[in-house]
Amino acid sequence: MKLQKFLQSKGYSRRMADKLVFNGEVSVNEKQVFEPWYEVNFGDKVQVENKNYTFDDRNQDYSYYVLHKPKGYSTTLSDPKQKHTVATLLQEKNLQHLNHLKPVGRLDKDVEGVVILTDDGDLINILTSARYGVEKVYVAKVRGKVKKEDLEKLRNGIEDNGDFLKCENAVVIEMHKDYSIVKVTMIKGRKHEVKRLFSSIGNPVVNLIRISHGPVDITLVPNPGDIVEIRANVLDKLLEIKKKNQNKVRS
């Protein structure tokens, strides 16, 4: 793979990749390289802007990152009506070269947690469509004590304003006098679905965190605002989901 293409797979625009190489700011295996067309081979170590990458041949045509979206930020890249967006967060962290990546699905502005960022269109379709059964897991703090029979209602599904809403699973992990902590597994992603489900049983959501999306979980980005590249075993699992379902996407 050409060095320019490799840098693009890491989120740099073509123009920025060329500029960094021509300026001598890129090294391969600790040797400065000045040609964007330089061939990068399996196992080569690339250094750029104090970041270290290894060409591991998994899927270098696309970039895969995970963000712990903080509360108060909109899951969008461009919205003049929103002061705080994923794009502005990337800018705050001097990661604006990742602005070409798209958030996979959405989280409400007042919800924090795992958001995958990628330019892999097939994977985005697979992770966001209920057709492929990829799970999203949330931890919800809700008012009051949640009854077992009410959790069963959520698993079986409810009607709300003409929409059929349901969760795949819901388990109480903490019960207190005034509130409960519930772990909720979802596949569909209707607007405000988790909040609407709990409101329907009289336990409105006070706080909501998405702790995983498929194999990508919050342990990779434990603090709000954290962002890391998805690599190694987690990336392998993501790409396996893509490989398994890719023919369905294109059929």
mmCIF file of C-alpha atoms in Angstrom:
data_model
loop_
_atom_site.group_PDB
_atom_site.id
_atom_site.type_symbol
_atom_site.label_atom_id
_atom_site.label_comp_id
_atom_site.label_asym_id
_atom_site.label_seq_id
_atom_site.Cartn_x
_atom_site.Cartn_y
_atom_site.Cartn_z
ATOM 1 C CA MET A 1 0.000 0.000 0.000
ATOM 2 C CA LYS A 2 1.241 3.488 -0.826
ATOM 3 C CA LEU A 3 2.161 5.653 2.170
ATOM 4 C CA GLN A 4 -0.324 8.327 1.126
ATOM 5 C CA LYS A 5 -3.161 5.769 1.133
ATOM 6 C CA PHE A 6 -2.033 4.419 4.493
ATOM 7 C CA LEU A 7 -2.140 7.895 6.040
ATOM 8 C CA GLN A 8 -5.598 8.474 4.556
ATOM 9 C CA SER A 9 -6.745 5.265 6.262
ATOM 10 C CA LYS A 10 -5.658 6.858 9.542
ATOM 11 C CA GLY A 11 -7.884 9.879 9.005
ATOM 12 C CA TYR A 12 -5.619 12.315 7.165
ATOM 13 C CA SER A 13 -6.907 14.009 4.039
ATOM 14 C CA ARG A 14 -4.943 13.357 0.856
ATOM 15 C CA ARG A 15 -3.639 16.925 0.867
ATOM 16 C CA MET A 16 -2.566 16.752 4.510
ATOM 17 C CA ALA A 17 -0.924 13.349 3.986
ATOM 18 C CA ASP A 18 1.119 14.698 1.076
ATOM 19 C CA LYS A 19 2.088 17.818 3.032
ATOM 20 C CA LEU A 20 3.308 15.820 6.029
ATOM 21 C CA VAL A 21 5.374 13.522 3.823
ATOM 22 C CA PHE A 22 6.908 16.310 1.724
ATOM 23 C CA ASN A 23 7.782 18.210 4.924
ATOM 24 C CA GLY A 24 9.676 15.208 6.266
ATOM 25 C CA GLU A 25 7.260 14.662 9.152
ATOM 26 C CA VAL A 26 6.658 10.983 8.361
ATOM 27 C CA SER A 27 8.997 8.076 9.072
ATOM 28 C CA VAL A 28 8.733 4.414 8.156
ATOM 29 C CA ASN A 29 10.705 2.068 10.395
ATOM 30 C CA GLU A 30 12.487 5.120 11.875
ATOM 31 C CA LYS A 31 13.599 6.362 8.451
ATOM 32 C CA GLN A 32 12.303 9.665 7.068
ATOM 33 C CA VAL A 33 10.302 9.233 3.873
ATOM 34 C CA PHE A 34 9.633 12.073 1.422
ATOM 35 C CA GLU A 35 7.617 10.244 -1.270
ATOM 36 C CA PRO A 36 3.828 9.810 -0.802
ATOM 37 C CA TRP A 37 3.991 6.867 -3.215
ATOM 38 C CA TYR A 38 6.443 4.983 -0.969
ATOM 39 C CA GLU A 39 5.245 1.386 -0.510
ATOM 40 C CA VAL A 40 4.293 0.406 3.047
ATOM 41 C CA ASN A 41 4.479 -3.330 3.707
ATOM 42 C CA PHE A 42 3.014 -5.658 6.326
ATOM 43 C CA GLY A 43 4.643 -5.054 9.705
ATOM 44 C CA ASP A 44 6.099 -1.651 8.804
ATOM 45 C CA LYS A 45 5.971 0.930 11.593
ATOM 46 C CA VAL A 46 4.890 4.418 10.563
ATOM 47 C CA GLN A 47 5.465 7.504 12.712
ATOM 48 C CA VAL A 48 3.602 10.767 12.073
ATOM 49 C CA GLU A 49 2.842 13.717 14.382
ATOM 50 C CA ASN A 50 4.110 11.812 17.438
ATOM 51 C CA LYS A 51 1.719 8.952 16.658
ATOM 52 C CA ASN A 52 2.850 5.398 15.946
ATOM 53 C CA TYR A 53 1.047 3.036 13.586
ATOM 54 C CA THR A 54 1.760 -0.472 12.350
ATOM 55 C CA PHE A 55 0.585 -1.728 8.984
ATOM 56 C CA ASP A 56 -1.252 -4.859 10.123
ATOM 57 C CA ASP A 57 -3.092 -5.672 6.858
ATOM 58 C CA ARG A 58 -6.507 -6.003 8.547
ATOM 59 C CA ASN A 59 -8.441 -3.422 6.554
ATOM 60 C CA GLN A 60 -6.386 -0.336 5.858
ATOM 61 C CA ASP A 61 -8.811 1.107 3.308
ATOM 62 C CA TYR A 62 -10.965 2.519 6.123
ATOM 63 C CA SER A 63 -10.555 4.099 9.533
ATOM 64 C CA TYR A 64 -12.225 2.898 12.733
ATOM 65 C CA TYR A 65 -12.370 4.906 15.947
ATOM 66 C CA VAL A 66 -14.480 4.884 19.085
ATOM 67 C CA LEU A 67 -15.514 7.975 21.017
ATOM 68 C CA HIS A 68 -16.948 8.260 24.506
ATOM 69 C CA LYS A 69 -19.438 10.989 23.676
ATOM 70 C CA PRO A 70 -19.925 13.327 26.626
ATOM 71 C CA LYS A 71 -23.295 14.740 27.604
ATOM 72 C CA GLY A 72 -24.094 18.038 25.960
ATOM 73 C CA TYR A 73 -22.732 17.086 22.537
ATOM 74 C CA SER A 74 -24.852 16.358 19.490
ATOM 75 C CA THR A 75 -23.995 13.221 17.508
ATOM 76 C CA THR A 76 -23.544 15.070 14.258
ATOM 77 C CA LEU A 77 -20.647 16.439 12.270
ATOM 78 C CA SER A 78 -22.332 19.529 10.858
ATOM 79 C CA ASP A 79 -25.241 21.440 12.355
ATOM 80 C CA PRO A 80 -25.090 25.260 12.573
ATOM 81 C CA LYS A 81 -27.830 25.180 15.215
ATOM 82 C CA GLN A 82 -25.709 23.073 17.568
ATOM 83 C CA LYS A 83 -22.802 24.666 19.431
ATOM 84 C CA HIS A 84 -21.369 21.370 20.669
ATOM 85 C CA THR A 85 -21.131 18.507 18.165
ATOM 86 C CA VAL A 86 -18.864 15.541 17.520
ATOM 87 C CA ALA A 87 -17.057 17.759 14.991
ATOM 88 C CA THR A 88 -16.415 20.530 17.530
ATOM 89 C CA LEU A 89 -15.237 17.920 20.045
ATOM 90 C CA LEU A 90 -12.722 16.586 17.517
ATOM 91 C CA GLN A 91 -11.564 20.148 16.903
ATOM 92 C CA GLU A 92 -11.142 20.759 20.634
ATOM 93 C CA LYS A 93 -8.874 17.714 20.753
ATOM 94 C CA ASN A 94 -6.933 18.793 17.647
ATOM 95 C CA LEU A 95 -8.316 15.776 15.771
ATOM 96 C CA GLN A 96 -10.104 17.667 13.003
ATOM 97 C CA HIS A 97 -8.368 15.397 10.468
ATOM 98 C CA LEU A 98 -10.946 12.783 11.556
ATOM 99 C CA ASN A 99 -13.884 14.972 10.500
ATOM 100 C CA HIS A 100 -14.494 12.794 7.434
ATOM 101 C CA LEU A 101 -15.537 9.907 9.692
ATOM 102 C CA LYS A 102 -19.240 9.392 10.329
ATOM 103 C CA PRO A 103 -20.844 8.565 13.675
ATOM 104 C CA VAL A 104 -22.462 5.127 13.619
ATOM 105 C CA GLY A 105 -26.008 5.794 14.791
ATOM 106 C CA ARG A 106 -26.985 8.526 17.208
ATOM 107 C CA LEU A 107 -27.056 9.266 20.897
ATOM 108 C CA ASP A 108 -29.319 11.931 22.348
ATOM 109 C CA LYS A 109 -27.557 15.095 23.453
ATOM 110 C CA ASP A 110 -28.144 14.257 27.127
ATOM 111 C CA VAL A 111 -26.843 10.676 26.737
ATOM 112 C CA GLU A 112 -23.177 9.725 26.958
ATOM 113 C CA GLY A 113 -21.271 6.673 25.874
ATOM 114 C CA VAL A 114 -19.881 4.635 23.000
ATOM 115 C CA VAL A 115 -20.056 6.081 19.479
ATOM 116 C CA ILE A 116 -18.144 4.357 16.678
ATOM 117 C CA LEU A 117 -16.671 6.671 14.021
ATOM 118 C CA THR A 118 -15.782 5.276 10.594
ATOM 119 C CA ASP A 119 -15.801 5.915 6.854
ATOM 120 C CA ASP A 120 -16.728 2.276 6.136
ATOM 121 C CA GLY A 121 -20.215 2.637 4.646
ATOM 122 C CA ASP A 122 -21.038 -1.075 4.602
ATOM 123 C CA LEU A 123 -20.142 -1.420 8.278
ATOM 124 C CA ILE A 124 -22.246 1.633 9.172
ATOM 125 C CA ASN A 125 -25.271 0.037 7.474
ATOM 126 C CA ILE A 126 -24.709 -3.275 9.247
ATOM 127 C CA LEU A 127 -24.260 -1.736 12.706
ATOM 128 C CA THR A 128 -27.300 0.555 12.444
ATOM 129 C CA SER A 129 -29.882 -1.707 10.788
ATOM 130 C CA ALA A 130 -31.939 -4.008 13.020
ATOM 131 C CA ARG A 131 -31.844 -6.505 10.146
ATOM 132 C CA TYR A 132 -28.341 -7.594 11.177
ATOM 133 C CA GLY A 133 -29.040 -7.985 14.892
ATOM 134 C CA VAL A 134 -26.028 -6.093 16.262
ATOM 135 C CA GLU A 135 -26.638 -5.322 19.923
ATOM 136 C CA LYS A 136 -26.266 -1.991 21.699
ATOM 137 C CA VAL A 137 -26.109 -2.129 25.498
ATOM 138 C CA TYR A 138 -27.052 0.702 27.854
ATOM 139 C CA VAL A 139 -27.022 1.288 31.586
ATOM 140 C CA ALA A 140 -30.053 3.312 32.648
ATOM 141 C CA LYS A 141 -30.674 4.992 35.981
ATOM 142 C CA VAL A 142 -34.450 5.232 36.342
ATOM 143 C CA ARG A 143 -36.759 6.629 38.983
ATOM 144 C CA GLY A 144 -38.379 4.267 41.431
ATOM 145 C CA LYS A 145 -38.159 0.524 41.822
ATOM 146 C CA VAL A 146 -38.582 -1.475 38.627
ATOM 147 C CA LYS A 147 -40.899 -4.467 38.856
ATOM 148 C CA LYS A 148 -40.029 -7.808 37.261
ATOM 149 C CA GLU A 149 -43.345 -7.913 35.431
ATOM 150 C CA ASP A 150 -42.656 -4.481 33.950
ATOM 151 C CA LEU A 151 -39.295 -5.636 32.612
ATOM 152 C CA GLU A 152 -41.128 -8.512 30.959
ATOM 153 C CA LYS A 153 -43.407 -5.980 29.267
ATOM 154 C CA LEU A 154 -40.365 -4.231 27.831
ATOM 155 C CA ARG A 155 -38.977 -7.516 26.504
ATOM 156 C CA ASN A 156 -42.310 -8.421 24.913
ATOM 157 C CA GLY A 157 -42.781 -4.946 23.464
ATOM 158 C CA ILE A 158 -45.154 -2.018 23.848
ATOM 159 C CA GLU A 159 -47.035 0.363 21.554
ATOM 160 C CA ASP A 160 -46.130 4.034 21.863
ATOM 161 C CA ASN A 161 -47.520 6.695 19.522
ATOM 162 C CA GLY A 162 -47.917 4.159 16.754
ATOM 163 C CA ASP A 163 -44.442 2.644 17.203
ATOM 164 C CA PHE A 164 -43.741 -0.873 18.443
ATOM 165 C CA LEU A 165 -40.895 -0.644 20.954
ATOM 166 C CA LYS A 166 -39.036 -3.452 22.693
ATOM 167 C CA CYS A 167 -35.711 -4.377 24.206
ATOM 168 C CA GLU A 168 -33.888 -7.664 23.736
ATOM 169 C CA ASN A 169 -33.160 -7.884 27.433
ATOM 170 C CA ALA A 170 -33.382 -5.809 30.606
ATOM 171 C CA VAL A 171 -31.818 -6.744 33.934
ATOM 172 C CA VAL A 172 -31.866 -4.809 37.211
ATOM 173 C CA ILE A 173 -28.289 -4.578 38.476
ATOM 174 C CA GLU A 174 -28.978 -2.260 41.434
ATOM 175 C CA MET A 175 -32.154 -1.465 43.364
ATOM 176 C CA HIS A 176 -32.392 1.500 45.725
ATOM 177 C CA LYS A 177 -35.156 3.244 47.615
ATOM 178 C CA ASP A 178 -35.719 5.970 45.033
ATOM 179 C CA TYR A 179 -34.096 4.623 41.885
ATOM 180 C CA SER A 180 -32.964 1.523 39.999
ATOM 181 C CA ILE A 181 -29.993 0.780 37.730
ATOM 182 C CA VAL A 182 -30.953 -1.355 34.751
ATOM 183 C CA LYS A 183 -28.805 -2.913 32.017
ATOM 184 C CA VAL A 184 -30.710 -2.784 28.725
ATOM 185 C CA THR A 185 -29.877 -4.541 25.457
ATOM 186 C CA MET A 186 -31.317 -3.094 22.250
ATOM 187 C CA ILE A 187 -31.210 -3.959 18.564
ATOM 188 C CA LYS A 188 -33.588 -1.466 17.014
ATOM 189 C CA GLY A 189 -32.786 2.203 17.369
ATOM 190 C CA ARG A 190 -35.926 4.292 17.238
ATOM 191 C CA LYS A 191 -35.748 7.856 18.489
ATOM 192 C CA HIS A 192 -35.570 8.041 22.311
ATOM 193 C CA GLU A 193 -36.488 4.338 22.420
ATOM 194 C CA VAL A 194 -34.922 3.463 25.784
ATOM 195 C CA LYS A 195 -36.428 6.549 27.431
ATOM 196 C CA ARG A 196 -39.846 5.840 25.935
ATOM 197 C CA LEU A 197 -39.756 2.232 27.102
ATOM 198 C CA PHE A 198 -39.112 3.142 30.719
ATOM 199 C CA SER A 199 -41.571 6.035 30.691
ATOM 200 C CA SER A 200 -44.234 3.552 29.587
ATOM 201 C CA ILE A 201 -43.837 1.567 32.828
ATOM 202 C CA GLY A 202 -43.670 4.620 35.091
ATOM 203 C CA ASN A 203 -39.895 4.613 35.625
ATOM 204 C CA PRO A 204 -38.555 7.604 33.672
ATOM 205 C CA VAL A 205 -34.861 7.654 32.801
ATOM 206 C CA VAL A 206 -32.690 9.953 34.913
ATOM 207 C CA ASN A 207 -29.351 9.062 33.335
ATOM 208 C CA LEU A 208 -28.390 6.917 30.350
ATOM 209 C CA ILE A 209 -25.029 5.588 29.149
ATOM 210 C CA ARG A 210 -24.346 3.394 26.126
ATOM 211 C CA ILE A 211 -21.677 0.957 27.288
ATOM 212 C CA SER A 212 -21.225 -1.063 24.098
ATOM 213 C CA HIS A 213 -22.069 -1.298 20.404
ATOM 214 C CA GLY A 214 -21.354 -4.757 19.064
ATOM 215 C CA PRO A 215 -17.857 -5.797 20.206
ATOM 216 C CA VAL A 216 -16.807 -2.207 20.976
ATOM 217 C CA ASP A 217 -17.256 -1.395 24.649
ATOM 218 C CA ILE A 218 -16.655 1.499 26.963
ATOM 219 C CA THR A 219 -13.527 0.003 28.543
ATOM 220 C CA LEU A 220 -11.662 1.281 25.460
ATOM 221 C CA VAL A 221 -12.764 4.846 26.253
ATOM 222 C CA PRO A 222 -13.560 4.956 29.984
ATOM 223 C CA ASN A 223 -13.810 8.747 30.320
ATOM 224 C CA PRO A 224 -16.158 11.189 28.553
ATOM 225 C CA GLY A 225 -14.302 12.742 25.618
ATOM 226 C CA ASP A 226 -11.873 9.843 25.202
ATOM 227 C CA ILE A 227 -11.277 8.732 21.607
ATOM 228 C CA VAL A 228 -9.054 5.898 20.381
ATOM 229 C CA GLU A 229 -8.462 3.968 17.191
ATOM 230 C CA ILE A 230 -10.092 0.528 17.178
ATOM 231 C CA ARG A 231 -7.396 -2.095 16.727
ATOM 232 C CA ALA A 232 -6.386 -5.725 17.217
ATOM 233 C CA ASN A 233 -9.011 -8.191 18.461
ATOM 234 C CA VAL A 234 -11.843 -5.664 18.645
ATOM 235 C CA LEU A 235 -11.227 -4.587 15.048
ATOM 236 C CA ASP A 236 -11.106 -8.237 13.986
ATOM 237 C CA LYS A 237 -14.523 -8.807 15.570
ATOM 238 C CA LEU A 238 -15.985 -5.742 13.848
ATOM 239 C CA LEU A 239 -14.657 -6.841 10.472
ATOM 240 C CA GLU A 240 -15.978 -10.358 11.046
ATOM 241 C CA ILE A 241 -19.465 -8.882 11.529
ATOM 242 C CA LYS A 242 -18.985 -6.973 8.280
ATOM 243 C CA LYS A 243 -17.758 -10.040 6.381
ATOM 244 C CA LYS A 244 -20.630 -12.166 7.667
ATOM 245 C CA ASN A 245 -23.293 -9.691 6.528
ATOM 246 C CA GLN A 246 -21.725 -7.917 3.545
ATOM 247 C CA ASN A 247 -23.569 -9.941 0.901
ATOM 248 C CA LYS A 248 -26.894 -8.983 2.516
ATOM 249 C CA VAL A 249 -25.952 -5.294 2.367
ATOM 250 C CA ARG A 250 -25.349 -5.454 -1.369
ATOM 251 C CA SER A 251 -28.290 -7.711 -2.233
#
